Amino acid sequence: MHELSIANAILKTIEAECRARGGLRPRRAGLRIGELSSVNAESLRFALTAATRDTPFAELELAIESCSPRRLCRACGAHYVGGLLSACPRCACSSADLLGGDELEITYLEVEDETCRT
Amino acid sequence: MKRVELEQKVLSENDKIAARLRESFRERGILCLNLISAPGSGKTALLESTLNGFASHEAVGVLTGDIQTDSDAARLRRYGFPVKQITTGGTCHLNASMIENALREFPIGKIELLFIENVGNLVCPSSYDLGEAAKIVLLSVTEGDEKPLKYPGTFFKARLMLVTKLDLLPHVSFDLGRAEANARAVNPELEIIHLSCATGEGLGAWSEWIERRRHACGNRSFGAETLAGAANARPTAAPEGIDRSPGKPAIKTAIS
């Protein structure tokens, strides 16, 4: 259910962007999904297929880039890659801010050269 | 083919509305708390005990989310405070737009403390900012002490963890120490309170936590009346079916 709401939010954003840029026809969308975003890429693909059926976006391809959690140690300031249960590799402190890895972003669109005139 | 760079957050629309809500809460001095847990951890029971502890003049309100039914709102309305049910019709979380819409039909001008009871789910609600001052996660002792490790996202984003149904601890294999260690492995700064709505244990600490947060956001204080003491000095008649006499927690009768 969660992925379906995410799929709808993605479509709404793409639709608005295409409209705002004079009627672009998107063929492929680049998505960045953090490992901590609680979104499963395969479920999202499935939800997007369901949500775009019989719409102008039915042929839209997805290019999904996954990204790992990036942390900033609150004790020693080290940057490291690690999940919410990982400790700082430098000082072993487990208190760290999350700098990234929970992203859910549309990074780019590949669009047909001709804009839609209708 | 032509490439158009976007770098747009998918939930940017939600975040925009949440920012608007947060600003509006800040301006009005409203403390908004977002309660998140798995289904059945005791969010509604906690709210019943919490509302039961407030004097009737307190400016408290509740938005409660569920996929279907308005039974939670019916339960909570009996305490005499404004309560609005948000029925999501299948969506597994509340989003900021649902909160904004619900508040259009809510006496927000009379509210200083707003509880949002999220849809029972330990995954999705943590992705949606609702403009709250803090997320509070509930973990009941009947669920298992490893939950913070299995669902780290929610425990990472929460400011407070309430371990609920403490009265059942002797009957289950839940290890309080391990649950705390697991939660703090995910979020070392997490505050933790143990409580039981059935016995009233821990409700005083919960009340003090709310009071501290209310002070911090410009709310006036509860005064001497706390949840723990309020049952002794109820200014209003208890709703039908709710026994407010001291030592008889509301929940015992409220869920019967």
XYZ file of N, CA and C in Angstrom, chain B residues 63-73 77 84-94 98 102 117 119:
81
model
N -6.431 13.686 16.755
C -6.761 13.196 15.414
C -6.348 11.734 15.398
N -7.264 10.855 15.042
C -6.919 9.440 15.085
C -7.123 8.791 13.725
N -6.108 8.085 13.271
C -6.139 7.516 11.930
C -6.343 6.010 11.948
N -7.169 5.543 11.051
C -7.336 4.111 10.853
C -7.673 3.876 9.398
N -7.474 2.647 8.953
C -7.793 2.317 7.571
C -9.311 2.285 7.380
N -9.999 1.710 8.344
C -11.455 1.668 8.311
C -12.000 1.915 9.715
N -13.253 2.244 9.797
C -14.069 2.446 11.011
C -13.710 3.738 11.752
N -14.688 4.225 12.516
C -14.395 5.365 13.382
C -14.530 4.934 14.849
N -14.199 3.675 15.101
C -14.389 3.165 16.456
C -13.421 3.814 17.446
N -12.202 4.147 17.004
C -11.258 4.790 17.931
C -11.765 6.166 18.342
N -12.287 6.913 17.373
C -12.811 8.247 17.697
C -13.972 8.120 18.676
N -13.885 9.989 22.141
C -14.796 11.124 22.275
C -15.486 11.149 23.638
N -11.172 13.781 16.163
C -11.600 13.597 14.783
C -10.968 12.336 14.212
N -11.787 11.514 13.624
C -11.292 10.300 12.979
C -10.839 10.625 11.560
N -9.669 10.126 11.190
C -9.250 10.188 9.789
C -9.281 8.754 9.276
N -10.169 8.465 8.356
C -10.246 7.113 7.785
C -9.515 7.141 6.452
N -8.441 6.368 6.365
C -7.570 6.499 5.194
C -8.068 5.666 4.009
N -8.997 4.739 4.256
C -9.547 3.944 3.163
C -8.523 3.051 2.496
N -7.545 2.578 3.233
C -6.589 1.636 2.657
C -5.150 2.097 2.796
N -4.943 3.390 2.902
C -3.570 3.882 3.024
C -3.037 3.535 4.413
N -1.780 3.061 4.439
C -1.237 2.473 5.661
C -0.573 3.486 6.584
N -0.768 4.772 6.334
C -0.117 5.805 7.139
C -0.937 7.082 7.005
N -0.700 8.025 7.890
C -1.271 9.363 7.701
C -0.244 10.203 6.971
N -3.620 14.856 4.855
C -4.754 14.365 5.646
C -4.905 15.176 6.938
N -8.067 17.511 7.892
C -8.812 17.217 9.123
C -8.899 18.455 10.012
N -2.876 10.099 16.448
C -2.711 8.652 16.553
C -2.606 8.110 15.140
N -1.920 5.488 11.906
C -2.411 4.157 11.555
C -1.423 3.131 12.130
